[in-house]
């Protein structure tokens, strides 16, 4: 979202902070916490959603869906093909993040697989079929220590001079190794 600017006021920040803490809360509860009317809170939240300042999303535990192998993959590309290659890589089902980068790699992707065999197939029959790629470096993630989508808390900590963080708050478990039973009804809900 390069170049995106939106001037946030104090109420916007309070709404974002509340929604980061509990995105499932009702607008009535949000209004009560903010000390404003339900109609006003609803309008302001809707404005933030409409202008793509925020969105409300569910994050599914990948382990429940059978994913066991997570990998960051650095890709080097023919310089004139970086953007088209990034777009092509982004169409592959196991790819969940595509970033054009500066440094040793031109593109960095985050991927998930059910097995190492699936990763191997992806490297040969997925990435291997995309023209313009000159080399690939696969880094299998052994353990995830932090994965946070709480950008507001990070920005507030930085503005208070806490650039390194304390390790408290703002982090959400990545569910690594969680054992949860789901049935077909659960899968249908997740797909909706």
Short mmCIF file of C-alpha atoms in Angstrom, two decimals:
data_model
loop_
_atom_site.label_atom_id
_atom_site.label_comp_id
_atom_site.label_asym_id
_atom_site.label_seq_id
_atom_site.Cartn_x
_atom_site.Cartn_y
_atom_site.Cartn_z
CA UNK A 1 0.00 0.00 0.00
CA UNK A 2 2.79 2.40 -0.85
CA UNK A 3 1.78 6.04 -0.97
CA UNK A 4 -1.44 5.54 0.99
CA UNK A 5 -2.12 8.44 3.32
CA UNK A 6 -5.04 9.05 5.65
CA UNK A 7 -5.14 11.52 8.50
CA UNK A 8 -6.26 9.73 11.67
CA UNK A 9 -7.85 11.71 14.49
CA UNK A 10 -8.04 10.65 18.15
CA UNK A 11 -11.37 8.85 17.73
CA UNK A 12 -10.04 6.91 14.71
CA UNK A 13 -7.05 5.79 16.78
CA UNK A 14 -9.29 4.73 19.67
CA UNK A 15 -11.51 2.73 17.30
CA UNK A 16 -8.48 1.05 15.72
CA UNK A 17 -6.99 0.25 19.13
CA UNK A 18 -10.26 -1.30 20.31
CA UNK A 19 -10.76 -3.29 17.12
CA UNK A 20 -7.18 -4.58 17.19
CA UNK A 21 -7.84 -5.80 20.72
CA UNK A 22 -11.19 -7.41 19.87
CA UNK A 23 -12.38 -7.30 16.27
CA UNK A 24 -15.47 -9.32 17.15
CA UNK A 25 -16.97 -6.82 19.57
CA UNK A 26 -20.31 -5.31 18.68
CA UNK A 27 -20.63 -1.69 17.60
CA UNK A 28 -22.72 -1.13 20.75
CA UNK A 29 -19.84 -2.35 22.94
CA UNK A 30 -17.38 -0.27 20.92
CA UNK A 31 -19.53 2.85 21.35
CA UNK A 32 -19.86 2.24 25.10
CA UNK A 33 -16.08 1.88 25.47
CA UNK A 34 -15.48 5.04 23.42
CA UNK A 35 -18.17 7.03 25.24
CA UNK A 36 -20.06 7.90 22.06
CA UNK A 37 -23.36 6.96 20.46
CA UNK A 38 -23.78 3.69 18.62
CA UNK A 39 -24.69 5.54 15.40
CA UNK A 40 -21.56 7.73 15.59
CA UNK A 41 -19.27 4.77 16.35
CA UNK A 42 -20.85 2.81 13.49
CA UNK A 43 -20.37 5.67 11.00
CA UNK A 44 -16.75 6.20 12.01
CA UNK A 45 -15.90 2.50 11.89
CA UNK A 46 -17.60 2.16 8.51
CA UNK A 47 -15.61 5.14 7.20
CA UNK A 48 -12.36 3.45 8.27
CA UNK A 49 -13.47 0.24 6.56
CA UNK A 50 -14.65 2.00 3.37
CA UNK A 51 -11.38 3.92 3.04
CA UNK A 52 -9.39 0.75 3.61
CA UNK A 53 -7.69 2.07 6.70
CA UNK A 54 -8.59 -1.20 8.43
CA UNK A 55 -10.47 -4.39 7.85
CA UNK A 56 -11.90 -7.07 10.07
CA UNK A 57 -10.58 -10.52 9.31
CA UNK A 58 -10.35 -13.99 10.79
CA UNK A 59 -7.01 -15.77 10.83
CA UNK A 60 -7.37 -19.52 10.51
CA UNK A 61 -4.94 -21.75 12.37
CA UNK A 62 -2.90 -23.30 9.52
CA UNK A 63 -2.14 -26.40 11.62
CA UNK A 64 -5.85 -27.22 11.77
CA UNK A 65 -5.85 -27.25 7.97
CA UNK A 66 -2.92 -29.65 7.90
CA UNK A 67 -0.05 -27.27 7.11
CA UNK A 68 3.19 -28.39 8.76
CA UNK A 69 5.96 -26.92 6.57
CA UNK A 70 6.42 -23.16 6.41
CA UNK A 71 9.14 -21.59 4.29
CA UNK A 72 10.48 -18.21 3.30
CA UNK A 73 11.81 -18.39 -0.23
CA UNK A 74 14.20 -15.83 -1.68
CA UNK A 75 14.06 -15.52 -5.45
CA UNK A 76 16.56 -13.92 -7.81
CA UNK A 77 15.17 -12.77 -11.12
CA UNK A 78 16.31 -11.33 -14.44
CA UNK A 79 16.22 -7.57 -13.60
CA UNK A 80 13.79 -6.64 -16.36
CA UNK A 81 11.36 -9.37 -15.20
CA UNK A 82 11.03 -8.57 -11.47
CA UNK A 83 7.48 -7.20 -11.48
CA UNK A 84 6.00 -9.69 -13.94
CA UNK A 85 7.70 -12.56 -12.09
CA UNK A 86 6.38 -11.33 -8.74
CA UNK A 87 2.87 -11.22 -10.21
CA UNK A 88 3.23 -14.75 -11.60
CA UNK A 89 4.56 -16.10 -8.30
CA UNK A 90 1.60 -14.48 -6.55
CA UNK A 91 -0.82 -16.67 -8.49
CA UNK A 92 0.54 -19.88 -6.90
CA UNK A 93 -1.79 -21.32 -4.26
CA UNK A 94 0.80 -22.00 -1.54
CA UNK A 95 2.16 -18.44 -1.67
CA UNK A 96 0.73 -16.14 1.01
CA UNK A 97 3.05 -13.12 0.76
CA UNK A 98 5.03 -11.76 -2.18
CA UNK A 99 7.42 -8.87 -1.60
CA UNK A 100 9.82 -7.20 -4.01
CA UNK A 101 12.96 -6.57 -1.99
CA UNK A 102 16.34 -4.85 -2.07
CA UNK A 103 19.37 -6.95 -1.21
CA UNK A 104 20.48 -10.46 -2.04
CA UNK A 105 17.06 -11.51 -3.34
CA UNK A 106 14.74 -9.64 -5.68
CA UNK A 107 11.57 -11.28 -4.37
CA UNK A 108 10.76 -12.85 -1.00
CA UNK A 109 7.74 -15.12 -0.55
CA UNK A 110 6.11 -16.76 2.47
CA UNK A 111 4.69 -20.22 1.80
CA UNK A 112 2.87 -23.06 3.59
CA UNK A 113 2.76 -26.77 2.75
CA UNK A 114 1.32 -29.95 4.24
CA UNK A 115 4.60 -31.87 3.76
CA UNK A 116 8.17 -31.54 2.56
CA UNK A 117 7.14 -33.51 -0.54
CA UNK A 118 4.57 -30.81 -1.31
CA UNK A 119 7.28 -28.14 -0.89
CA UNK A 120 9.59 -30.09 -3.20
CA UNK A 121 6.84 -30.37 -5.83
CA UNK A 122 6.19 -26.61 -5.51
CA UNK A 123 9.87 -25.77 -6.07
CA UNK A 124 10.11 -27.92 -9.19
CA UNK A 125 6.66 -27.72 -10.73
CA UNK A 126 5.49 -24.37 -9.37
CA UNK A 127 8.39 -21.93 -9.18
CA UNK A 128 10.39 -24.02 -11.65
CA UNK A 129 7.92 -23.26 -14.44
CA UNK A 130 8.05 -19.47 -14.09
CA UNK A 131 10.32 -17.77 -16.64
CA UNK A 132 12.79 -15.16 -15.43
CA UNK A 133 13.78 -16.87 -12.17
CA UNK A 134 17.56 -17.35 -12.00
CA UNK A 135 17.92 -18.83 -8.49
CA UNK A 136 15.89 -19.78 -5.44
CA UNK A 137 16.91 -19.99 -1.76
CA UNK A 138 14.52 -21.89 0.49
CA UNK A 139 14.56 -21.26 4.23
CA UNK A 140 12.34 -23.67 6.15
CA UNK A 141 10.93 -22.07 9.28
CA UNK A 142 11.77 -24.28 12.26
CA UNK A 143 9.90 -22.28 14.87
CA UNK A 144 7.89 -19.06 14.80
CA UNK A 145 8.51 -16.92 17.88
CA UNK A 146 6.33 -13.95 16.96
CA UNK A 147 3.79 -13.07 14.32
CA UNK A 148 1.84 -9.91 14.98
CA UNK A 149 -0.78 -8.03 13.03
CA UNK A 150 -1.05 -5.33 15.69
CA UNK A 151 0.54 -2.46 13.78
CA UNK A 152 -1.03 0.26 15.92
CA UNK A 153 0.57 -1.05 19.12
CA UNK A 154 3.95 -1.19 17.35
CA UNK A 155 3.58 2.40 16.13
CA UNK A 156 2.58 3.60 19.60
CA UNK A 157 5.52 1.80 21.22
CA UNK A 158 7.87 3.37 18.68
CA UNK A 159 6.48 6.86 19.30
CA UNK A 160 7.16 6.35 23.03
CA UNK A 161 10.79 5.50 22.29
CA UNK A 162 10.37 1.74 22.74
CA UNK A 163 11.90 0.74 19.42
CA UNK A 164 12.98 -2.73 20.48
CA UNK A 165 9.79 -3.61 22.31
CA UNK A 166 9.38 -5.32 25.64
CA UNK A 167 7.97 -8.53 24.30
CA UNK A 168 4.66 -7.75 25.98
CA UNK A 169 1.33 -7.22 24.30
CA UNK A 170 0.52 -6.97 20.64
CA UNK A 171 1.66 -10.47 19.78
CA UNK A 172 -0.69 -13.18 18.75
CA UNK A 173 0.07 -16.86 18.86
CA UNK A 174 0.77 -18.45 15.51
CA UNK A 175 -0.78 -21.69 16.80
CA UNK A 176 2.35 -23.69 16.10
CA UNK A 177 1.76 -27.31 16.99
CA UNK A 178 -1.83 -26.78 18.13
CA UNK A 179 -4.02 -29.85 17.98
CA UNK A 180 -7.63 -28.99 17.22
CA UNK A 181 -10.30 -31.25 15.78
CA UNK A 182 -12.48 -29.79 13.04
CA UNK A 183 -15.27 -31.36 11.06
CA UNK A 184 -16.84 -30.62 7.66
CA UNK A 185 -19.12 -27.95 9.19
CA UNK A 186 -16.08 -26.12 10.55
CA UNK A 187 -14.40 -26.26 7.14
CA UNK A 188 -17.50 -24.83 5.44
CA UNK A 189 -17.53 -21.92 7.90
CA UNK A 190 -13.83 -21.26 7.31
CA UNK A 191 -14.39 -21.14 3.54
CA UNK A 192 -17.26 -18.61 3.77
#
